[in-house]
Amino acid sequence: MTALTLSTAAVPGLRADAIVVGVVKDDEGPRLAPGAEAVDKGYDGKLADVLETLGATGAPGELTRLAAPSGFKAPLVIAVGLGAEEDEGGFGTETLRRAAGVVARSLAGKAKAVYALPVGEAADVAAIGEGALLGAYSFTTYKDDEGVKAPLAEVVLVGAKPRDKGHKAAAERAQVLTEELNRARDLVNTPANDLYPESFAALVQGLAKDYGVKVTVLDEKALTKGGFGGIMGVGQGSQRPPRLVKVEYKGARAKASLAFVGKGITYDSGGISLKPAGHNETMKCDMGGAAAVLASVLTAAKLKLPAHVTGWLCLAENMPSGSATRPGDVLRMYGGKTVEVLNTDAEGRLVMADAIARASEDGPDVIVDVATLTGAMMVALGNEMFGVMANDDDFRATLHELSESAGEPSWEMPLPKSLLKGLDSSVADLANVGGRMGGGLTAGLFLQEFVGEGIRWAHLDIAGPAFNEGAPYGYTPKGGTGSAVRTLVRLIETAGEGELG
């Protein structure tokens, strides 16, 4: 794990592999961002001119490398583009986060980098720290050590004050948050032959003591006895039986109770409604919701946040076999509702419905479910934004605001009652799929049917941003991204501040 330290030392005297400065895009040519003054002095005040000669423009994420000035202990200066300043001046936290991440990824294999980027408020410390620590991430578990570059070992943030309580707290939070978010990325990236319901549950049990959380695991026998027909129905086609894992953290002086439900399909073949070639190669990522829920609960525990948080990880493999659920089968869900399964590839809502119904029995203030649920949401919102649905307008708006402030783009989506008709079944209480149009919204309406009366609930469909199949960008790697972790942590913090409403 990359280390993050704060320093007020003079930049020229710091030993490091590189010094990082920011470059602003301006109509009159690139100019230096605040924080670069000491480095600019080493170039006799002409660093911006040198960068322009080298072709730098200050465009977001652009990297320009040049030899450090004489007398500096670091051999290299890296100028990273920040784009244009915002209308009110300065730079948004997401701009700083992405810039820090681009640089950290480019410095894989190096020991130390000194970041001399704009630092004013604690929010800047948090953004740069998060960006650097997330950008340094790499998943190399299955690669030969030879030729594999280790992540950047240490980031030194100059201009941030180690004795400033706000700066120090922001750095500590960034270190904890990114460590757990990167754990979620590791889980998403782990292939299904190594990460399956039983092994996932065992991993969580192994963390309980160190984090002070209570872990309860229901195996296939307990699930059958308890009436969890959705989870069992999805998992019965696999040789790897399902699990329902409850991870509970009770913070001191908790001001609210939150329940998070995460879809944990460790591999999704589609079941009998088999996915075609080209659509199943990345389906190890279908447990991204469960990974996000686990990471958020562990973050809350490590930060000792004043909230009561329970995570429900719905773990199953969706496989075709002679014992698999067939299209047309009827499942009796936890709580008694019956569901006609018209498409076995709409399995995530089945496992989560059981857990939502069970979580409702505990009477939490809010329930939030997180899932890589529908391709329809990807069609609607693309690959970098998740959809937010809820049974309460204010709660939906709060989650949207929190996600945006955390650097996770989201969009508020409706739950039109007119689409409920599509879930009618002639033989059961509900069908698990409706019409083709509005499929992402219909999935949300289905889940809403299992929420306990009077409980505020929200559904985050992270199908788009949970797994990046393209090239890395900003602080986002190829593969698992850890989508929704930062949003859930912000919600826990908001609840701990007594502002959940």
Coordinates of C-alpha atoms in Angstrom, one line a residue:
M1 CA 0.0 0.0 0.0
T2 CA 1.3 3.4 -1.0
A3 CA 2.1 5.6 2.1
L4 CA 0.9 9.2 2.3
T5 CA 2.8 11.8 4.4
L6 CA 2.5 15.6 4.8
S7 CA 5.4 18.0 4.8
T8 CA 6.2 21.7 5.1
A9 CA 9.9 21.1 4.2
A10 CA 11.5 23.1 1.4
V11 CA 11.0 21.2 -1.9
P12 CA 14.6 21.5 -3.2
G13 CA 15.9 19.6 -0.2
L14 CA 13.5 16.7 -0.4
R15 CA 15.0 13.4 -1.7
A16 CA 12.6 11.7 -4.1
D17 CA 12.3 10.2 -7.5
A18 CA 10.2 13.1 -8.8
I19 CA 8.6 16.4 -7.9
V20 CA 5.1 17.0 -9.2
V21 CA 3.8 20.4 -10.1
G22 CA 0.5 21.5 -11.7
V23 CA 0.0 23.4 -14.9
V24 CA -3.0 25.5 -15.8
K25 CA -4.4 25.8 -19.3
D26 CA -4.7 29.4 -20.2
D27 CA -5.5 31.3 -23.4
E28 CA -2.1 32.9 -23.3
G29 CA -0.3 29.6 -22.8
P30 CA 0.4 27.3 -19.9
R31 CA 1.0 28.7 -16.5
L32 CA 2.0 27.2 -13.2
A33 CA -0.5 26.4 -10.5
P34 CA 0.0 27.4 -6.9
G35 CA 2.4 25.1 -5.1
A36 CA 5.1 25.2 -7.8
E37 CA 6.8 28.4 -6.7
A38 CA 9.9 26.8 -5.2
V39 CA 10.4 24.7 -8.3
D40 CA 9.8 27.6 -10.6
K41 CA 12.5 29.5 -8.8
G42 CA 15.0 26.8 -9.6
Y43 CA 14.4 27.5 -13.3
D44 CA 14.9 31.3 -12.7
G45 CA 11.1 31.9 -13.0
K46 CA 11.0 30.4 -16.5
L47 CA 9.4 27.0 -15.9
A48 CA 6.2 27.9 -17.7
D49 CA 8.2 29.0 -20.7
V50 CA 10.2 25.8 -20.7
L51 CA 7.0 23.7 -20.5
E52 CA 5.5 25.5 -23.4
T53 CA 8.6 24.9 -25.4
L54 CA 8.3 21.2 -24.7
G55 CA 4.7 21.3 -25.9
A56 CA 2.8 21.4 -22.7
T57 CA -0.6 23.0 -22.8
G58 CA -2.0 22.3 -19.3
A59 CA -4.7 20.1 -20.6
P60 CA -6.2 17.8 -17.9
G61 CA -4.0 14.7 -17.3
E62 CA -1.2 15.8 -19.6
L63 CA 2.2 14.9 -18.3
T64 CA 5.5 16.6 -19.2
R65 CA 8.8 15.4 -17.8
L66 CA 12.0 17.4 -17.5
A67 CA 15.2 17.3 -15.5
A68 CA 15.1 19.0 -12.2
P69 CA 17.1 22.2 -11.6
S70 CA 20.7 22.1 -10.3
G71 CA 20.7 21.8 -6.5
F72 CA 17.5 19.8 -6.2
K73 CA 17.7 16.4 -4.4
A74 CA 15.2 14.9 -6.8
P75 CA 16.3 14.3 -10.4
L76 CA 13.0 14.8 -12.2
V77 CA 10.1 17.2 -12.4
I78 CA 6.7 16.1 -13.7
A79 CA 4.2 18.8 -14.7
V80 CA 0.6 17.5 -14.8
G81 CA -2.1 19.4 -16.5
L82 CA -5.0 20.6 -14.4
G83 CA -7.0 22.2 -17.2
A84 CA -8.5 25.7 -16.9
E85 CA -9.3 27.2 -13.5
E86 CA -12.9 27.2 -12.5
D87 CA -14.9 30.4 -13.0
E88 CA -14.5 31.4 -9.3
G89 CA -10.8 30.5 -9.4
G90 CA -8.9 27.5 -8.1
F91 CA -9.5 23.9 -8.9
G92 CA -12.2 21.4 -8.0
T93 CA -11.4 18.4 -5.8
E94 CA -12.1 16.0 -8.7
T95 CA -9.6 17.9 -10.9
L96 CA -6.9 17.5 -8.2
R97 CA -7.9 13.9 -7.5
R98 CA -7.6 12.9 -11.2
A99 CA -4.3 14.7 -11.7
A100 CA -2.7 13.1 -8.7
G101 CA -3.9 9.7 -9.9
V102 CA -2.4 10.1 -13.4
V103 CA 1.0 11.0 -11.9
A104 CA 1.0 8.1 -9.4
R105 CA 0.2 5.5 -12.0
S106 CA 3.1 6.9 -14.2
L107 CA 5.5 6.4 -11.4
A108 CA 5.0 2.7 -10.8
G109 CA 8.3 1.1 -9.6
K110 CA 9.5 4.3 -7.9
A111 CA 10.0 4.9 -4.2
K112 CA 8.9 8.4 -3.5
A113 CA 7.2 11.4 -5.2
V114 CA 6.8 14.9 -3.8
Y115 CA 3.5 16.5 -4.8
A116 CA 3.7 20.3 -4.9
L117 CA 0.1 20.8 -6.1
P118 CA -2.4 23.5 -4.9
V119 CA -3.2 22.9 -1.3
G120 CA -5.4 25.2 0.7
E121 CA -8.2 23.5 2.5
A122 CA -8.3 20.0 4.0
A123 CA -10.5 19.0 1.1
D124 CA -7.5 19.6 -1.2
V125 CA -5.4 17.3 1.0
A126 CA -8.1 14.7 0.8
A127 CA -8.5 14.9 -2.9
I128 CA -4.8 14.8 -3.8
G129 CA -4.2 12.0 -1.2
E130 CA -7.1 9.9 -2.5
G131 CA -6.1 10.5 -6.1
A132 CA -2.5 9.5 -5.6
L133 CA -3.3 6.4 -3.5
L134 CA -6.0 5.2 -5.9
G135 CA -3.9 6.0 -9.0
A136 CA -1.0 4.0 -7.7
Y137 CA -3.1 0.9 -7.5
S138 CA -2.3 -2.2 -9.6
F139 CA -3.5 -5.8 -9.5
T140 CA -0.6 -8.1 -10.0
T141 CA -1.6 -11.2 -8.0
Y142 CA -1.5 -13.5 -11.0
K143 CA 1.5 -12.0 -12.7
D144 CA 5.1 -13.3 -12.6
D145 CA 7.1 -11.0 -10.3
E146 CA 9.8 -10.5 -12.9
G147 CA 9.1 -7.4 -14.9
V148 CA 6.2 -6.3 -12.7
K149 CA 6.6 -2.8 -11.3
A150 CA 5.4 -2.3 -7.7
P151 CA 3.1 0.7 -7.0
L152 CA 4.7 4.0 -6.1
A153 CA 5.8 3.5 -2.5
E154 CA 5.3 6.9 -0.9
V155 CA 3.6 10.2 -1.7
V156 CA 4.8 13.3 0.1
L157 CA 2.3 16.2 0.0
V158 CA 4.1 19.5 0.5
G159 CA 2.1 22.6 1.5
A160 CA -0.1 20.4 3.7
K161 CA 0.6 20.9 7.4
P162 CA 1.2 17.8 9.5
R163 CA 0.2 19.6 12.7
D164 CA -3.0 21.0 11.2
K165 CA -5.8 18.9 12.6
G166 CA -7.9 19.3 9.5
H167 CA -5.0 18.4 7.2
K168 CA -3.9 15.5 9.3
A169 CA -7.5 14.1 9.6
A170 CA -8.0 14.4 5.8
A171 CA -4.8 12.5 5.1
E172 CA -5.6 9.7 7.6
R173 CA -9.1 9.4 6.2
A174 CA -7.7 9.2 2.6
Q175 CA -5.3 6.4 3.7
V176 CA -8.0 4.3 5.3
L177 CA -10.6 4.9 2.6
T178 CA -8.3 4.1 -0.3
E179 CA -6.9 1.0 1.4
E180 CA -10.5 -0.4 1.7
L181 CA -11.5 0.8 -1.7
N182 CA -8.5 -0.9 -3.2
R183 CA -9.5 -4.1 -1.3
A184 CA -12.8 -3.9 -3.2
R185 CA -10.9 -3.5 -6.5
D186 CA -8.9 -6.6 -5.6
L187 CA -12.0 -8.6 -4.9
V188 CA -13.6 -7.6 -8.2
N189 CA -10.4 -8.4 -10.1
T190 CA -10.0 -11.9 -8.5
P191 CA -11.2 -14.6 -10.9
A192 CA -14.2 -16.8 -10.0
N193 CA -12.1 -20.0 -9.6
D194 CA -10.5 -18.4 -6.5
L195 CA -13.3 -16.1 -5.3
Y196 CA -16.6 -17.9 -4.9
P197 CA -19.3 -17.7 -2.2
E198 CA -17.6 -19.9 0.4
S199 CA -14.1 -18.3 -0.1
F200 CA -15.6 -14.8 -0.1
A201 CA -17.4 -15.5 3.2
A202 CA -14.2 -17.0 4.7
L203 CA -12.3 -13.9 3.8
V204 CA -14.8 -11.7 5.5
Q205 CA -14.7 -13.9 8.6
G206 CA -11.0 -13.6 8.7
L207 CA -11.2 -9.8 8.9
A208 CA -13.7 -9.7 11.8
K209 CA -11.3 -9.6 14.7
D210 CA -8.9 -7.0 13.3
Y211 CA -11.7 -4.6 12.5
G212 CA -14.0 -5.2 15.4
V213 CA -17.0 -6.2 13.3
K214 CA -19.4 -9.0 13.9
V215 CA -19.7 -11.5 11.0
T216 CA -22.5 -14.0 10.6
V217 CA -22.5 -16.4 7.7
L218 CA -25.6 -18.4 6.5
D219 CA -24.6 -21.4 4.5
E220 CA -26.9 -23.3 2.1
K221 CA -28.5 -25.3 4.9
A222 CA -29.3 -22.2 7.0
L223 CA -30.6 -20.4 3.9
T224 CA -32.9 -23.3 3.0
K225 CA -34.2 -23.5 6.5
G226 CA -34.6 -19.8 6.7
G227 CA -36.7 -19.5 3.6
F228 CA -34.2 -17.5 1.4
G229 CA -35.7 -18.8 -1.8
G230 CA -34.2 -16.1 -4.0
I231 CA -30.5 -16.7 -3.0
M232 CA -31.0 -20.5 -3.1
G233 CA -32.8 -20.4 -6.4
V234 CA -29.9 -18.5 -8.0
G235 CA -27.2 -20.6 -6.4
Q236 CA -28.6 -24.1 -6.8
G237 CA -27.2 -24.6 -10.3
S238 CA -23.6 -24.3 -9.1
Q239 CA -21.3 -26.7 -7.3
R240 CA -20.3 -23.7 -5.2
P241 CA -23.3 -23.2 -2.8
P242 CA -24.4 -19.7 -1.9
R243 CA -23.8 -17.7 1.2
L244 CA -25.5 -14.7 2.9
V245 CA -22.9 -12.8 5.0
K246 CA -23.9 -10.2 7.6
V247 CA -21.2 -7.7 8.5
E248 CA -22.1 -5.5 11.4
Y249 CA -20.3 -2.5 12.9
K250 CA -21.7 -0.7 15.9
G251 CA -20.0 2.7 16.4
A252 CA -20.0 4.4 19.8
R253 CA -22.7 7.0 20.2
A254 CA -24.3 5.9 16.9
K255 CA -26.8 8.4 15.7
A256 CA -28.4 6.3 13.0
S257 CA -28.7 2.8 11.7
L258 CA -27.9 2.0 8.1
A259 CA -28.3 -1.3 6.2
F260 CA -26.4 -1.9 2.9
V261 CA -27.2 -4.8 0.6
G262 CA -24.6 -5.8 -2.0
K263 CA -25.1 -8.0 -5.0
G264 CA -22.4 -10.7 -4.8
I265 CA -22.7 -12.9 -7.9
T266 CA -19.2 -14.2 -8.0
Y267 CA -19.7 -15.4 -11.5
D268 CA -22.7 -14.8 -13.7
S269 CA -23.1 -17.1 -16.7
G270 CA -26.7 -16.1 -17.0
G271 CA -27.8 -19.6 -15.8
I272 CA -30.2 -21.5 -18.2
S273 CA -30.8 -18.1 -19.9
L274 CA -27.1 -18.3 -20.9
K275 CA -25.2 -15.2 -21.8
P276 CA -23.7 -15.3 -25.4
A277 CA -20.0 -15.2 -26.1
G278 CA -18.7 -11.7 -25.7
H279 CA -20.9 -11.0 -22.7
N280 CA -19.6 -13.4 -20.1
E281 CA -15.8 -12.8 -20.1
T282 CA -15.9 -10.1 -17.4
M283 CA -18.7 -11.6 -15.3
K284 CA -16.4 -12.1 -12.3
C285 CA -17.2 -8.5 -11.7
D286 CA -20.8 -9.2 -10.9
M287 CA -20.0 -9.1 -7.2
G288 CA -18.9 -5.5 -7.3
G289 CA -21.9 -4.4 -5.1
A290 CA -20.9 -6.8 -2.3
A291 CA -17.3 -5.7 -2.5
A292 CA -18.4 -2.0 -2.2
V293 CA -20.6 -2.8 0.8
L294 CA -17.8 -4.7 2.6
A295 CA -15.3 -1.9 2.0
S296 CA -17.6 0.8 3.3
V297 CA -18.4 -1.1 6.5
L298 CA -14.7 -1.8 7.1
T299 CA -13.9 1.9 6.4
A300 CA -16.5 2.9 9.0
A301 CA -15.1 0.5 11.5
K302 CA -11.5 1.7 11.0
L303 CA -12.4 5.3 11.2
K304 CA -14.6 4.6 14.2
L305 CA -17.5 6.5 12.7
P306 CA -20.5 7.1 15.1
A307 CA -23.1 5.0 13.2
H308 CA -24.5 1.5 13.3
V309 CA -23.9 -0.1 9.8
T310 CA -24.9 -3.5 8.7
G311 CA -23.7 -4.9 5.4
W312 CA -25.5 -7.8 3.7
L313 CA -23.4 -9.6 1.1
C314 CA -25.6 -11.8 -1.2
L315 CA -23.1 -14.4 -2.5
A316 CA -23.9 -16.9 -5.2
E317 CA -22.7 -18.3 -8.5
N318 CA -25.3 -18.2 -11.4
M319 CA -24.5 -21.4 -13.4
P320 CA -26.5 -23.7 -15.8
S321 CA -26.8 -27.3 -14.8
G322 CA -29.4 -30.0 -14.2
S323 CA -30.1 -28.6 -10.8
A324 CA -30.4 -24.9 -11.9
T325 CA -33.5 -22.8 -11.7
R326 CA -35.4 -23.0 -15.1
P327 CA -37.3 -20.2 -16.8
G328 CA -40.9 -20.6 -15.6
D329 CA -39.9 -21.8 -12.1
V330 CA -41.5 -20.1 -9.2
L331 CA -39.4 -19.2 -6.1
R332 CA -40.8 -18.4 -2.7
M333 CA -38.7 -15.5 -1.4
Y334 CA -37.8 -14.6 2.2
G335 CA -40.9 -13.1 3.7
G336 CA -43.3 -15.2 1.6
K337 CA -43.7 -13.4 -1.7
T338 CA -43.5 -15.7 -4.8
V339 CA -41.6 -14.8 -8.0
E340 CA -41.9 -16.4 -11.4
V341 CA -38.4 -16.5 -12.9
L342 CA -38.9 -15.7 -16.6
N343 CA -35.2 -15.0 -17.2
T344 CA -32.5 -16.6 -15.1
D345 CA -30.0 -13.9 -16.1
A346 CA -32.0 -11.4 -14.1
E347 CA -30.7 -13.1 -10.9
G348 CA -29.2 -10.2 -9.0
R349 CA -32.6 -8.8 -8.0
L350 CA -33.5 -12.2 -6.6
V351 CA -30.6 -12.6 -4.2
M352 CA -30.9 -8.9 -3.1
A353 CA -34.7 -9.1 -2.6
D354 CA -34.1 -11.8 0.1
A355 CA -31.5 -9.7 1.8
I356 CA -33.6 -6.5 1.6
A357 CA -36.6 -8.2 3.2
R358 CA -34.3 -9.7 5.9
A359 CA -32.6 -6.3 6.6
S360 CA -36.0 -4.6 6.9
E361 CA -36.8 -6.8 9.9
D362 CA -34.0 -5.1 11.9
G363 CA -35.7 -1.7 11.4
P364 CA -32.8 0.4 10.1
D365 CA -33.3 4.1 9.4
V366 CA -32.3 3.5 5.7
I367 CA -31.5 0.7 3.4
V368 CA -29.2 1.1 0.4
D369 CA -28.6 -1.6 -2.1
V370 CA -25.7 -1.6 -4.5
A371 CA -25.5 -3.8 -7.6
T372 CA -24.1 -4.3 -11.1
L373 CA -27.7 -4.9 -12.0
T374 CA -28.7 -4.0 -15.5
G375 CA -27.3 -3.4 -18.9
A376 CA -30.2 -1.0 -19.4
M377 CA -28.6 1.4 -16.9
M378 CA -25.3 1.3 -18.9
V379 CA -27.3 2.1 -22.1
A380 CA -28.9 5.1 -20.3
L381 CA -25.9 6.5 -18.4
G382 CA -22.8 5.1 -20.0
N383 CA -19.7 3.6 -18.3
E384 CA -18.8 6.3 -15.7
M385 CA -22.1 7.1 -14.0
F386 CA -24.4 5.1 -11.8
G387 CA -28.2 5.4 -11.4
V388 CA -29.9 6.3 -8.1
M389 CA -33.4 5.3 -7.4
A390 CA -35.3 5.6 -4.1
N391 CA -38.7 5.5 -2.5
D392 CA -38.1 8.9 -1.0
D393 CA -37.3 12.0 -3.2
D394 CA -35.2 13.7 -0.5
F395 CA -33.1 10.6 0.2
R396 CA -32.5 10.1 -3.5
A397 CA -31.3 13.7 -3.8
T398 CA -29.1 13.3 -0.8
L399 CA -27.4 10.3 -2.2
H400 CA -26.9 12.0 -5.6
E401 CA -25.3 15.0 -3.8
L402 CA -23.1 12.9 -1.7
S403 CA -21.9 10.8 -4.7
E404 CA -21.0 13.9 -6.7
S405 CA -19.2 15.5 -3.7
A406 CA -17.2 12.2 -3.3
G407 CA -16.2 12.2 -7.0
E408 CA -18.6 9.5 -8.1
P409 CA -20.9 10.7 -10.9
S410 CA -24.5 9.6 -10.5
W411 CA -27.9 10.5 -11.9
E412 CA -31.3 10.5 -10.2
M413 CA -33.6 8.0 -11.9
P414 CA -37.4 7.7 -11.5
L415 CA -39.5 4.7 -10.4
P416 CA -42.6 5.0 -12.7
K417 CA -45.6 3.2 -11.2
S418 CA -46.7 2.6 -14.8
L419 CA -43.9 0.0 -15.3
L420 CA -45.1 -2.1 -12.4
K421 CA -47.7 -3.7 -14.7
G422 CA -44.9 -5.4 -16.6
L423 CA -44.0 -7.4 -13.4
D424 CA -47.4 -9.1 -13.3
S425 CA -47.3 -12.9 -13.3
S426 CA -50.3 -15.2 -14.0
V427 CA -48.9 -17.8 -11.5
A428 CA -47.0 -15.8 -8.8
D429 CA -47.0 -12.5 -7.0
L430 CA -44.4 -11.1 -9.3
A431 CA -42.3 -11.9 -12.4
N432 CA -38.6 -11.2 -12.1
V433 CA -38.5 -9.2 -15.4
G434 CA -40.8 -6.8 -17.2
G435 CA -40.8 -5.3 -20.7
R436 CA -37.6 -4.5 -22.5
M437 CA -38.1 -0.7 -22.3
G438 CA -37.1 0.9 -19.0
G439 CA -35.4 -2.3 -17.8
G440 CA -33.2 -0.5 -15.2
L441 CA -36.2 1.2 -13.7
T442 CA -38.3 -2.0 -13.6
A443 CA -35.4 -3.7 -11.7
G444 CA -35.6 -1.0 -9.1
L445 CA -39.4 -1.3 -8.9
F446 CA -39.0 -5.1 -8.3
L447 CA -36.6 -4.5 -5.4
Q448 CA -38.8 -1.9 -3.9
E449 CA -41.5 -4.6 -3.4
F450 CA -39.3 -6.2 -0.7
V451 CA -38.6 -3.1 1.4
G452 CA -40.2 -3.0 4.8
E453 CA -43.0 -0.5 5.4
G454 CA -41.9 2.9 6.4
I455 CA -38.2 2.4 5.7
R456 CA -36.4 4.8 3.4
W457 CA -34.6 2.8 0.7
A458 CA -32.3 3.6 -2.3
H459 CA -31.0 1.5 -5.1
L460 CA -27.6 2.2 -6.8
D461 CA -27.2 0.5 -10.2
I462 CA -23.4 0.6 -10.7
A463 CA -23.3 -1.7 -13.8
G464 CA -21.5 1.0 -15.8
P465 CA -18.7 2.3 -13.6
A466 CA -18.0 -0.9 -11.5
F467 CA -15.6 -2.4 -14.1
N468 CA -13.5 -0.5 -16.5
E469 CA -12.8 -2.5 -19.7
G470 CA -11.0 0.4 -21.4
A471 CA -7.6 2.1 -20.7
P472 CA -6.9 3.5 -17.3
Y473 CA -7.7 7.2 -16.8
G474 CA -7.3 9.6 -13.9
Y475 CA -7.1 7.5 -10.8
T476 CA -9.3 4.8 -12.4
P477 CA -7.5 1.6 -13.3
K478 CA -8.4 -1.0 -15.9
G479 CA -10.7 -3.6 -14.2
G480 CA -12.4 -3.2 -10.9
T481 CA -12.9 0.4 -9.8
G482 CA -14.4 0.2 -6.3
S483 CA -17.5 2.1 -7.5
A484 CA -19.9 3.3 -4.8
V485 CA -17.5 2.9 -1.8
R486 CA -16.9 6.6 -1.5
T487 CA -20.6 7.4 -1.7
L488 CA -21.5 4.9 1.0
V489 CA -18.8 6.2 3.3
R490 CA -20.0 9.7 2.8
L491 CA -23.5 8.5 3.7
I492 CA -22.2 6.9 6.9
E493 CA -20.4 10.1 7.8
T494 CA -23.5 12.2 7.2
A495 CA -25.5 9.8 9.4
G496 CA -22.8 10.1 12.1
E497 CA -23.1 13.8 11.9
G498 CA -26.8 13.6 12.6
E499 CA -27.7 14.9 9.2
L500 CA -29.4 11.9 7.7
G501 CA -32.8 13.6 8.2

